[in-house]
Coordinates of C-alpha atoms and ligand atoms in Angstrom, one line a residue:
X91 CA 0.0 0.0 0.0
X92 CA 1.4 3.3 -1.0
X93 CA -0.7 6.8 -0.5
X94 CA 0.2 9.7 -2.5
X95 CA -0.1 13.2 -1.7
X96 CA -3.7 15.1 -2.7
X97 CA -3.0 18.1 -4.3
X98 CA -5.3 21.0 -6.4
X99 CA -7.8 17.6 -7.2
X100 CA -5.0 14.9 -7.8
X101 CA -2.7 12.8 -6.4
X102 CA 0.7 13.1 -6.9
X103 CA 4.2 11.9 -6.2
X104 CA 5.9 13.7 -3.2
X105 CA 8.1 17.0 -5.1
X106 CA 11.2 15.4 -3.2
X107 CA 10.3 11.9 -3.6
X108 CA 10.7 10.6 -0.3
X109 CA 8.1 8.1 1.2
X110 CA 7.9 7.2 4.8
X111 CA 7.2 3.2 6.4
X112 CA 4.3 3.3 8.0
X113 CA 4.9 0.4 10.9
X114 CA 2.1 -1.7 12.6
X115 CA 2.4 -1.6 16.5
X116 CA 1.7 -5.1 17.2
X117 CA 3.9 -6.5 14.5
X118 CA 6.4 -3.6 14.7
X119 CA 6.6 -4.1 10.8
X120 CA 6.0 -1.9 7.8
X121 CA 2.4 -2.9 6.3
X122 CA 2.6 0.4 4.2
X123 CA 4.1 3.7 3.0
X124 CA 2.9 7.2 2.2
X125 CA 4.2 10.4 0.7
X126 CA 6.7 12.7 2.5
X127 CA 6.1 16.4 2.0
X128 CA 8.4 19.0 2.0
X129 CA 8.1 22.9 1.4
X130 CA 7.4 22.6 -2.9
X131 CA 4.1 21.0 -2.0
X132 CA 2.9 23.0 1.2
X133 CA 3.2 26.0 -1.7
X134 CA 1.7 24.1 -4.0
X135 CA -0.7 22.8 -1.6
X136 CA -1.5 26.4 -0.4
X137 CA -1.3 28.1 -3.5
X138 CA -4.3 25.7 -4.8
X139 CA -6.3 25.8 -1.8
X140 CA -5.9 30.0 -2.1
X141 CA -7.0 29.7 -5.8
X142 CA -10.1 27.7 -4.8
X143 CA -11.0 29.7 -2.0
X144 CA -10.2 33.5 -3.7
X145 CA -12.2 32.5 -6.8
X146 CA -13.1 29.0 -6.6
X147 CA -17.1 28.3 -6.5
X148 CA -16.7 26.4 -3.0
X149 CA -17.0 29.4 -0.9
X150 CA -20.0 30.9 -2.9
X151 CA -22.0 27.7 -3.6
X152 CA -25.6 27.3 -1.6
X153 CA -24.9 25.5 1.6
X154 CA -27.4 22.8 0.4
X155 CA -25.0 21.6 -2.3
X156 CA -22.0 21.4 -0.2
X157 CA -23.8 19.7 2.2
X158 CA -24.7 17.2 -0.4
X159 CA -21.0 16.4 -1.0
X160 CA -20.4 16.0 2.7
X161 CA -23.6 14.2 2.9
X162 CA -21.8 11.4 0.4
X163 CA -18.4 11.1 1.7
X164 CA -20.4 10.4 5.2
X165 CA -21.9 7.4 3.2
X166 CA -18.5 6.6 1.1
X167 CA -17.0 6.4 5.0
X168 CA -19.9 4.2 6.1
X169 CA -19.7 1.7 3.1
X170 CA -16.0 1.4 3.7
X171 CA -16.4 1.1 7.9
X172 CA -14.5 -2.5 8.3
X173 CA -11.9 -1.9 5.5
X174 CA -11.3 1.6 7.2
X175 CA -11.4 0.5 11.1
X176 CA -8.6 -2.2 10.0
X177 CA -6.8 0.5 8.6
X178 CA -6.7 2.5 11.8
X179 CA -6.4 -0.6 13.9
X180 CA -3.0 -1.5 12.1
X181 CA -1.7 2.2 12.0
X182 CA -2.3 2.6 15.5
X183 CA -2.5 -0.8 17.5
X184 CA -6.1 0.3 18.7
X185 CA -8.6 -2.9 19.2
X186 CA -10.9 -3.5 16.3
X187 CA -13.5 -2.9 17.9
X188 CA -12.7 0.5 19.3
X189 CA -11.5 1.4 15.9
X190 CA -15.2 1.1 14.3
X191 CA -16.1 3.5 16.8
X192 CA -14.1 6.0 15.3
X193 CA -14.8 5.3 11.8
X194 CA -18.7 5.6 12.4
X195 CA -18.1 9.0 14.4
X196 CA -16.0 10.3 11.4
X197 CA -18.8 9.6 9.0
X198 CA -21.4 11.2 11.5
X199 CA -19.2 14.2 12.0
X200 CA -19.7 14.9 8.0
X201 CA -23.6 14.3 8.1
X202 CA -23.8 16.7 11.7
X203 CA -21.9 19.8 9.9
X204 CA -23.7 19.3 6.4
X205 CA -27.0 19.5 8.6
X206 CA -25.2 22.5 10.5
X207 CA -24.6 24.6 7.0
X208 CA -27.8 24.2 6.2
X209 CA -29.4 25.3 9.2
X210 CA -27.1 28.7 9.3
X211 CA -27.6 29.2 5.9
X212 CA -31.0 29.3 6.9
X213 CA -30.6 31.6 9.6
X214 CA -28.9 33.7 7.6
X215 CA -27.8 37.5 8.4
X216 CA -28.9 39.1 11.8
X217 CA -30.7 41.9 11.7
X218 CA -29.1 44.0 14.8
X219 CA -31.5 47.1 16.4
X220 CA -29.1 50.2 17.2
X221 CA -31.6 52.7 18.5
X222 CA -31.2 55.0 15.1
X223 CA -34.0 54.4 12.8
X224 CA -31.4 55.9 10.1
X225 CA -29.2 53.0 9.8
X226 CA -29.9 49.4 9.4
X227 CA -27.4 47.3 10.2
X228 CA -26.7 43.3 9.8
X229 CA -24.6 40.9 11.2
X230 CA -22.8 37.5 8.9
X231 CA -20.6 35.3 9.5
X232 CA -18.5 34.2 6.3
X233 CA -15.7 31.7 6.1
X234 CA -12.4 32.5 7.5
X235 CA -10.4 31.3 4.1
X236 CA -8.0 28.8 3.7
X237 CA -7.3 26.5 6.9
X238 CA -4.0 24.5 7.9
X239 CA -5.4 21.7 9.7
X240 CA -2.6 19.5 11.9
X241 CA -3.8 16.2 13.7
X242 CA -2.0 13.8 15.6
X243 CA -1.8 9.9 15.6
X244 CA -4.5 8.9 18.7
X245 CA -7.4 8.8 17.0
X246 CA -6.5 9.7 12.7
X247 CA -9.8 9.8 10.7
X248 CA -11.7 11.3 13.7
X249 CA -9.6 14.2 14.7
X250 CA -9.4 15.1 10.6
X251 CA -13.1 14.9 10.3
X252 CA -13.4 17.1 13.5
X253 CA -11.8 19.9 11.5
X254 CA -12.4 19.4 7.9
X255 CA -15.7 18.3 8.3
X256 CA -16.6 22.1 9.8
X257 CA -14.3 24.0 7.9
X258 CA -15.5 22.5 4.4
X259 CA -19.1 23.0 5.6
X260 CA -18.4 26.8 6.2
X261 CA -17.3 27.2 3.2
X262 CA -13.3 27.4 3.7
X263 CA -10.6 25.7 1.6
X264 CA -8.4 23.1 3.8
X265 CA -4.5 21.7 3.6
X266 CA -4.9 19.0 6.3
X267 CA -0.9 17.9 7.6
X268 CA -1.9 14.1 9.2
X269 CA 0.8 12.8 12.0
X270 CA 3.4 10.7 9.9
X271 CA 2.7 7.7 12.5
X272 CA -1.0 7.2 11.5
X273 CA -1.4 8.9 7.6
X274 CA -3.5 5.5 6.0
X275 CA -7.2 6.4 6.9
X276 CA -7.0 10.2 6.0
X277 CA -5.7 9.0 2.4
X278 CA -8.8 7.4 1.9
X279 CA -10.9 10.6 3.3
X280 CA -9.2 12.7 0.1
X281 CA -10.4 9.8 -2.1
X282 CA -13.8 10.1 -0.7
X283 CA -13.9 13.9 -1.3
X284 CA -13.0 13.4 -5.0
X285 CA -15.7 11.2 -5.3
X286 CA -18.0 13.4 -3.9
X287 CA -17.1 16.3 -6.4
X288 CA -15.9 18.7 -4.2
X289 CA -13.5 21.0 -6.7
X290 CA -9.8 21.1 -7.2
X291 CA -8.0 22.3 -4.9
X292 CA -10.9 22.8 -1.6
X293 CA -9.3 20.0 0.1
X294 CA -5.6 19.0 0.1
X295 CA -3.3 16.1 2.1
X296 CA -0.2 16.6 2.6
X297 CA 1.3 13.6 4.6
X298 CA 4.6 14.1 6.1
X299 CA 7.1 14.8 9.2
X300 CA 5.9 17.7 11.3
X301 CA 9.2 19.3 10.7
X302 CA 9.2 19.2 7.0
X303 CA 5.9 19.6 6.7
X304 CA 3.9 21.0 9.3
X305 CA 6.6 23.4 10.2
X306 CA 6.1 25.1 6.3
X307 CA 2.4 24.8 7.0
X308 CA 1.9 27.1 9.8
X309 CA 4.5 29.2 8.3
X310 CA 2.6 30.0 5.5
X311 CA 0.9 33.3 5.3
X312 CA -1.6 31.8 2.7
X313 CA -2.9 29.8 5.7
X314 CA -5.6 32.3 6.9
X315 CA -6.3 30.0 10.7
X316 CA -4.1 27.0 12.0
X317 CA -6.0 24.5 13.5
X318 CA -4.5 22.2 15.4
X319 CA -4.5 19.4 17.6
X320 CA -1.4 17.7 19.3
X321 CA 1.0 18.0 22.0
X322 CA 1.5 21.3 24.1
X323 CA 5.5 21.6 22.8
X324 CA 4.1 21.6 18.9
X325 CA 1.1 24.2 20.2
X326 CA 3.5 26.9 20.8
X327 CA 5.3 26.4 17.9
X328 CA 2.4 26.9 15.7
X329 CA 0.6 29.9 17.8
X330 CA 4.6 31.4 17.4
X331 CA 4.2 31.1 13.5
X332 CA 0.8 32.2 13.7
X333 CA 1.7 35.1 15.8
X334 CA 4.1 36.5 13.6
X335 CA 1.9 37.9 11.1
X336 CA -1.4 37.6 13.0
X337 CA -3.4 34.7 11.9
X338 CA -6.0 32.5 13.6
X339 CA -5.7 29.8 15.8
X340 CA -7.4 27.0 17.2
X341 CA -5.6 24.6 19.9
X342 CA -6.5 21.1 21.6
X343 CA -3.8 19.8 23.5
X344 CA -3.3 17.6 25.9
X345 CA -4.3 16.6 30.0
X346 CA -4.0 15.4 32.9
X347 CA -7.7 15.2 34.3
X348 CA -9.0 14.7 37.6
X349 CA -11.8 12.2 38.1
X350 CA -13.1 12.3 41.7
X351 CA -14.6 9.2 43.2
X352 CA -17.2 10.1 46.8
X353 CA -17.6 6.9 49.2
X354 CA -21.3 6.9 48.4
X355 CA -21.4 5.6 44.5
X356 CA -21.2 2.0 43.6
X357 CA -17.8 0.7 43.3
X358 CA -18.3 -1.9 40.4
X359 CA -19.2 1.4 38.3
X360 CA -17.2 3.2 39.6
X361 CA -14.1 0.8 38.4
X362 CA -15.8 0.3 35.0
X363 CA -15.6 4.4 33.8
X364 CA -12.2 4.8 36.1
X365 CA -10.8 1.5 33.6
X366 CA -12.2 2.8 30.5
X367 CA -10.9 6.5 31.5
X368 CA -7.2 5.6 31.2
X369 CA -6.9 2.5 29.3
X370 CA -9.3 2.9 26.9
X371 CA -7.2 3.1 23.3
X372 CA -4.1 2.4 25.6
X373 CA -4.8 5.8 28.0
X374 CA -3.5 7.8 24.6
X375 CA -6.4 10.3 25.4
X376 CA -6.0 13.9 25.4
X377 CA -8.9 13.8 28.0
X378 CA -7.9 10.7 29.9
X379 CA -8.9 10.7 33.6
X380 CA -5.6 9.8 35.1
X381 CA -5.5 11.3 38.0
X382 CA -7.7 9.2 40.2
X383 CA -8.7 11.0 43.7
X384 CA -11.2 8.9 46.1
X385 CA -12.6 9.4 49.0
X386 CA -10.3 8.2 52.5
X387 CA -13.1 5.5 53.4
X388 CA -13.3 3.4 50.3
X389 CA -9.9 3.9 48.9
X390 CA -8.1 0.6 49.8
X391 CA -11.1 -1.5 48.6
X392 CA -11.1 0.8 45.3
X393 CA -7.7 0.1 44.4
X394 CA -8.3 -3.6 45.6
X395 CA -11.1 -3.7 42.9
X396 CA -8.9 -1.7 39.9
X397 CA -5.8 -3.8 40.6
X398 CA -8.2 -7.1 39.9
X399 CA -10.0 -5.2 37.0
X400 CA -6.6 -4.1 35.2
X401 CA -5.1 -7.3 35.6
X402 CA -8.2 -8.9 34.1
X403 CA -7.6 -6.8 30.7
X404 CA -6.3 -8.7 27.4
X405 CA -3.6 -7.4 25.7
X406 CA -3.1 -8.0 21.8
X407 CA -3.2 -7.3 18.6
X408 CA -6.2 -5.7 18.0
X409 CA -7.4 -7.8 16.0
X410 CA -7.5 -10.7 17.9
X411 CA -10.6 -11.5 19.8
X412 CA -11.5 -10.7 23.2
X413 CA -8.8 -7.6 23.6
X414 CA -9.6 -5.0 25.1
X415 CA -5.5 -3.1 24.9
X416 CA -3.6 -3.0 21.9
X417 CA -0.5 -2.2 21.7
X418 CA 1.2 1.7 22.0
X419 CA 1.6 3.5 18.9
X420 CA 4.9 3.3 18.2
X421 CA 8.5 2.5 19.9
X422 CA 9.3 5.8 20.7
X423 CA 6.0 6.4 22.3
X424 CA 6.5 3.3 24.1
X425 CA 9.8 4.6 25.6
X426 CA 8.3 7.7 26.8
X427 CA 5.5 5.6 28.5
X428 CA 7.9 3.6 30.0
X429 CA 10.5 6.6 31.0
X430 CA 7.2 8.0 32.8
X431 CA 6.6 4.9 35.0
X432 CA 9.9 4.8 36.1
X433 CA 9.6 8.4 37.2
X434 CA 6.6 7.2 39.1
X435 CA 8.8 4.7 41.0
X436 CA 11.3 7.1 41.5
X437 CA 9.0 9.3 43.2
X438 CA 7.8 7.4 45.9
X439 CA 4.5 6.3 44.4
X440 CA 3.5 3.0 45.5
X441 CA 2.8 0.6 42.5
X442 CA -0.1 -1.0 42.5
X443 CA -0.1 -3.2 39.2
X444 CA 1.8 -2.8 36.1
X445 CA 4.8 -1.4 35.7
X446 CA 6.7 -2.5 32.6
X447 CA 5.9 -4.7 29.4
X448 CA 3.6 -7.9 29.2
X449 CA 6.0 -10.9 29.0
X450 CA 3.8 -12.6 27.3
X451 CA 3.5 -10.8 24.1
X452 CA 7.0 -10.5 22.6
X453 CA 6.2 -8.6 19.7
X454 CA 4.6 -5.1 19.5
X455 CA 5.0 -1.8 21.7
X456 CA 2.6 -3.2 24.6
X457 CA 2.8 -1.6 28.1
X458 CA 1.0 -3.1 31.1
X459 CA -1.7 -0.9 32.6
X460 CA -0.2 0.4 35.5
X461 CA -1.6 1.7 38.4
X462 CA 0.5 4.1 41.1
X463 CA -1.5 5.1 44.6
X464 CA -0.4 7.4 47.4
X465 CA 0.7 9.3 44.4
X466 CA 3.3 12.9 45.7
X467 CA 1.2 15.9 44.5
X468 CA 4.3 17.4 43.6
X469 CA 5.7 14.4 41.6
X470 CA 5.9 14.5 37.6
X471 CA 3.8 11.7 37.1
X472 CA 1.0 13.4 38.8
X473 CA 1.5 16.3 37.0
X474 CA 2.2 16.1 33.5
X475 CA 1.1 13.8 30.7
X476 CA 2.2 10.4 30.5
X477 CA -0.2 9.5 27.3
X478 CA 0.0 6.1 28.5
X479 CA -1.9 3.4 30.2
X480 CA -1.3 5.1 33.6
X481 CA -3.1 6.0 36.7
X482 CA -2.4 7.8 39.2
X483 CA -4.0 7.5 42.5
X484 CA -4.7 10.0 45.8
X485 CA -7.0 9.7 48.8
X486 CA -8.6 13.2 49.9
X487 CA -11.0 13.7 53.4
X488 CA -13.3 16.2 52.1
X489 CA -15.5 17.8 49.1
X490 CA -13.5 20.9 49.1
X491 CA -9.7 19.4 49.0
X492 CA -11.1 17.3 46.1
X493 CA -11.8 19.8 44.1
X494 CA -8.8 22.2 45.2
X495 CA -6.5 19.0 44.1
X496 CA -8.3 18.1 41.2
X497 CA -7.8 21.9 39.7
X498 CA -4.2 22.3 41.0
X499 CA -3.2 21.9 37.3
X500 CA -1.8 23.6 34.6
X501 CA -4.4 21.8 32.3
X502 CA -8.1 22.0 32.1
X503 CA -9.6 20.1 29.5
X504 CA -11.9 17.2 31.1
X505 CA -12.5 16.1 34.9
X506 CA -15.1 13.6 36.2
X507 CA -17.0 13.1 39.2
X508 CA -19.0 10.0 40.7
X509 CA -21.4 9.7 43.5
X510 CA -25.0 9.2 44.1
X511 CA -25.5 12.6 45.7
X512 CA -26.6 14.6 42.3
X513 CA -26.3 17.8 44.1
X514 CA -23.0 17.3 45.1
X515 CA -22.0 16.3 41.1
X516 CA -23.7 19.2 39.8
X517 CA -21.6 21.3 42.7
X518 CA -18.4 20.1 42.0
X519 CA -19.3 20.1 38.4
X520 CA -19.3 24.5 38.7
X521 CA -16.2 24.0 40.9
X522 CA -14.1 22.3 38.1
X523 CA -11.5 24.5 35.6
X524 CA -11.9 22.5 32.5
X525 CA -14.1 22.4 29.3
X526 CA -15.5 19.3 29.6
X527 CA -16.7 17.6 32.6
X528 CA -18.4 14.1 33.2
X529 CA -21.2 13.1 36.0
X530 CA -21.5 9.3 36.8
X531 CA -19.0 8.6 33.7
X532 CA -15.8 9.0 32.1
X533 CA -14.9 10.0 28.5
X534 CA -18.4 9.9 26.6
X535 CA -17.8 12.4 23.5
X536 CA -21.0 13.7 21.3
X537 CA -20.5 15.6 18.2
X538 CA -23.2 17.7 18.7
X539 CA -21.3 19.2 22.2
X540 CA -18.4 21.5 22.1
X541 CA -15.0 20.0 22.9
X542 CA -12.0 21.7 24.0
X543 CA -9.9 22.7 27.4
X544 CA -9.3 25.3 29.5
X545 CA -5.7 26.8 30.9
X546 CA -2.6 24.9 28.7
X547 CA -5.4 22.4 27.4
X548 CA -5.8 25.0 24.6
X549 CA -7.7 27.6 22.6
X550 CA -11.3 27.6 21.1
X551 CA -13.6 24.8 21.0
X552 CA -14.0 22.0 18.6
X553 CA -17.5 20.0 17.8
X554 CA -21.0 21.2 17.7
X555 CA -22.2 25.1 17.0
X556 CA -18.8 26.1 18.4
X557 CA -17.0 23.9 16.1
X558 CA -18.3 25.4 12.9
X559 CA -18.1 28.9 14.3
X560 CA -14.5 28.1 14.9
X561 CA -14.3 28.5 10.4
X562 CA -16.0 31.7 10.5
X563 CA -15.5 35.1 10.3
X564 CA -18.2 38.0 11.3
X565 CA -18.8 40.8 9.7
X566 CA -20.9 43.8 10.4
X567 CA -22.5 45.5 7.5
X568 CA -24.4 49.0 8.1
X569 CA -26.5 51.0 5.9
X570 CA -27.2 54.2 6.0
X571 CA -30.8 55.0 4.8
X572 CA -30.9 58.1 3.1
X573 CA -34.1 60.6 4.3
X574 CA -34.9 64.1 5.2
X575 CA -31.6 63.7 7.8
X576 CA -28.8 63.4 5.6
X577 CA -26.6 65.3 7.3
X578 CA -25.5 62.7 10.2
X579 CA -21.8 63.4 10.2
X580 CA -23.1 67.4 11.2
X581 CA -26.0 66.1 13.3
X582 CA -23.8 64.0 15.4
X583 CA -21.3 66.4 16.2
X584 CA -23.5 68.3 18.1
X585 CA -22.8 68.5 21.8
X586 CA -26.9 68.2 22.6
X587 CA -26.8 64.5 20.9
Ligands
NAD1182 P1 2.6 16.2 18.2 O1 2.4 17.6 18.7 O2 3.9 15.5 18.3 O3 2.1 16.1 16.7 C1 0.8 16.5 16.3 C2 0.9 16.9 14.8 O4 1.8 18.0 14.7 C3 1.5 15.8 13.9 O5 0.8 15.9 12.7 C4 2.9 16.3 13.8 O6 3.5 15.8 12.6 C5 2.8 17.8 13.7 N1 4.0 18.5 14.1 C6 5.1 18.1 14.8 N2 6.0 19.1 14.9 C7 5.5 20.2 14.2 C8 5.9 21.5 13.9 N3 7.1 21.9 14.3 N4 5.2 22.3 13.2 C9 3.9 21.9 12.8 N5 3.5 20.7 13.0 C10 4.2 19.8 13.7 O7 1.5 15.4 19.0 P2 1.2 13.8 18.9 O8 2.3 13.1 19.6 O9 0.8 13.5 17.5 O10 -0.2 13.7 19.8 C11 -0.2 13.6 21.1 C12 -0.6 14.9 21.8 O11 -1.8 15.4 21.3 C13 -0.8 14.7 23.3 O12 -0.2 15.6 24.0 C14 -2.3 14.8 23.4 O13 -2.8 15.2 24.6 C15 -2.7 15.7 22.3 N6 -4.1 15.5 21.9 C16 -5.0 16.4 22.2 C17 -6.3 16.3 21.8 C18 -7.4 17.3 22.2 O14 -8.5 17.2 21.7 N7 -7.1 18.2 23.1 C19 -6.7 15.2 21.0 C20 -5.7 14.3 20.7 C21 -4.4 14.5 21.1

């Protein structure tokens, strides 16, 4: 297999040449390759997204007929759903069964924004009262140009479709820059497009390194707004380039959320959304609740019940039946998961379960789930994110200190809280300093609901109303009506106004 670069409504060769191996986790062999960009196609990349946007119909067509196209590559995703969810399994070790989940939320995040066009089209301009019966004046919104989207390995197809789907639907031109560890899936979504009609040059793929590529990308001052989703390191980078001749940025970056467990819930669901909040596609979850924090009386039995619970979890290739943890995404992901448990150790934690690799799987960048308690608030591994199958563990006396630990962070993207006492949820719910916050649960994500942190976690909002608005710009238009009172500009200068 061997994906080409999309460009102005074909796919071509790389300018350079150069390929990349894209490995399989479990195997840890090459399956496939893709195109490696470098500077000659971001231009040309750019320079056809510009043309299509600046004069291009895509912009200016009814809403209704872009909607259409989205409408069919939802449908072109759907038809394809097993021969796409194996892609993404093998390009990122994530269980089968996980990666149909993605798929199907891809194709749904196409239909949701085409049914989003159409509704704002239909809303159309807003008619704004000043209190001056001379001028009428209007609010739109119109789409903010071309768009540099960047997206990182954990979850490929989805976190494309979270931006393209949006930014197509508003009408803007896109140059999506996949992560070179997972490009397979997001080839396909270019094919899909050029099925659907949508003209030259509206949406581009570059695949590529993040230096050769992504680097040029938010460089270019043909990119009107950067959005972006990834690490915290690469975040500043691209609000840097974006800052130096003021362009747009969007930012969803990573976590380390707090999910705070009261003595009163049930403990057997409790351990099912704490398991699923970390280990679910190996704990490689910008959201992930990994910072565990439960209440004094029931926190040796909790951790009694988790140790059982993780050691009950298969590991394996994803495709193999029953697993419920594939393995990491790739070797040097694996090492920094590993580097971050021994920091754990070295800190004082006291491991629970876990720890290193499973002996019995020999091949493939598998890590244990791994559970530290009695965790130092000022340690590392409490702190920062390990982007791993790791929890992290603290007992806490009272309502108040709960929620005082739980926002001593610099992140703020998710937090949960469990117990039966709703009141008490919906309390701690105000209390918490992050964008998206889960009662009785842990990770549930609905495209219709806007998604994004607060603090370090990033800038703007992805997903529902907020994620289209995200691809707009607003512009006031006022109109002077011309009557008997013509003369405003000498009117209004009058002191007596
Ligand atoms: P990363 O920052 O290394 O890479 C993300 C993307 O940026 C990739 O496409 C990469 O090629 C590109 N890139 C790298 N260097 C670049 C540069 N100098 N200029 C422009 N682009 C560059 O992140 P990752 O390892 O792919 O993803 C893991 C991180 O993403 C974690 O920190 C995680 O929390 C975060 N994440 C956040 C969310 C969210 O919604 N908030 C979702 C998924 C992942």
């Amino acid at each position: 297999m061997r994906n080409l670069l999309y460009i102005d409504g074909a796919f071509v060769e790389p300018a350079g040449g150069g390929f990349m191996d894209v490995i399989d986790p479990a195997t840890e062999e090459r399956y496939a390759q893709a195109a490696s960009a470098s500077c000659a196609d971001v231009e040309a990349a750019v320079a056809a997204a510009r043309r299509a946007f600046d004069h291009g119909p895509w912009p200016r067509m009814p809403a209704v007929e872009r909607a259409a196209m989205l409408r069919s590559v939802a449908a072109a995703i759907r038809a394809d759903l097993e021969e796409l969810a194996w892609l993404e399994m093998r390009d990122n070790g994530k269980p089968l069964k996980e990666a149909r989940w993605d798929i199907s939320d891809a194709a749904y995040c196409f239909e949701y924004y085409a049914g989003v066009a159409e509704e704002a089209a239909a809303e159309g301009d807003v008619v704004q009262d000043v209190g001056d019966e001379r001028f009428h004046c209007r609010v739109r919104k119109e789409p903010v140009g071309v768009v540099g989207a960047i997206t990182p390995w954990n979850f490929p197809l989805l976190m494309a479709a979270w931006k393209v789907a949006p930014a197509l639907a508003a009408g803007c031109c896109v140059v999506l820059k996949p992560s070179e560890l997972c490009p397979m899936s997001c080839g396909a979504l270019a094919r899909y497009l050029h099925q659907a009609g949508v003209p030259a040059g509206v949406f581009n793929l570059l695949t590529g390194l993040g230096q050769a590529a992504g680097a040029p990308l938010s460089a270019h001052p043909g990119v009107d707004k950067l959005a972006f989703t990834g690490s915290q390191a690469t975040g500043t980078r691209i609000m840097q380039a974006a800052a130096r001749d003021i362009r747009t940025v969007s930012l969803e970056l990573g976590g380390k959320s707090p999910f705070i467990v009261f003595a009163d819930c049930d403990l057997d669901k409790a351990v099912e959304w704490i398991q699923f909040g970390v280990f679910w596609n190996q704990g490689q979850i910008c959201s992930a609740t990994s910072r565990l924090l439960v209440e004094r009386p029931v926190y040796e039995a909790l951790l009694d019940r988790l140790r059982r619970a993780a050691q009950r979890m298969v590991l394996g290739p994803g495709d193999r039946e029953g697993v419920q943890m594939g393995p990491i995404v790739s070797a040097t992901q694996q090492r920094r998961v590993l580097e971050g448990i021994e920091r754990g150790r070295a800190s004082g934690a006291r491991l629970v379960t876990g720890g290193g690799c499973p002996a019995h799987l020999t091949r493939g960048y598998f890590v244990e789930p791994t559970i530290f308690a009695d965790v130092p608030v000022d340690s590392w591994i409490w702190r920062e994110e390990v982007f791993g199958p790791v929890l992290c563990v603290r007992p806490f006396d009272t309502e108040e200190e709960a929620v005082a630990l739980a926002n001593d962070s610099r992140f703020g993207l998710a937090g949960a809280v469990m117990s039966d006492d709703l009141e008490r949820c919906d309390r701690v719910a105000g209390a918490l300093r992050a964008g998206v916050v889960w009662i009785n649960c842990s990770q549930p994500t609905f495209t219709q609901l806007p998604w994004g942190g607060y603090k370090a976690s990033g800038i703007g909002r992805e997903l529902g109303r907020h994620g289209y608005e995200a691809f707009l710009e607003v512009k006031q238009i006022t109109r002077f009506d011309f009557g008997s009172d013509w003369n405003w500009y000498q009117s209004a200068a009058e002191p007596s106004k």
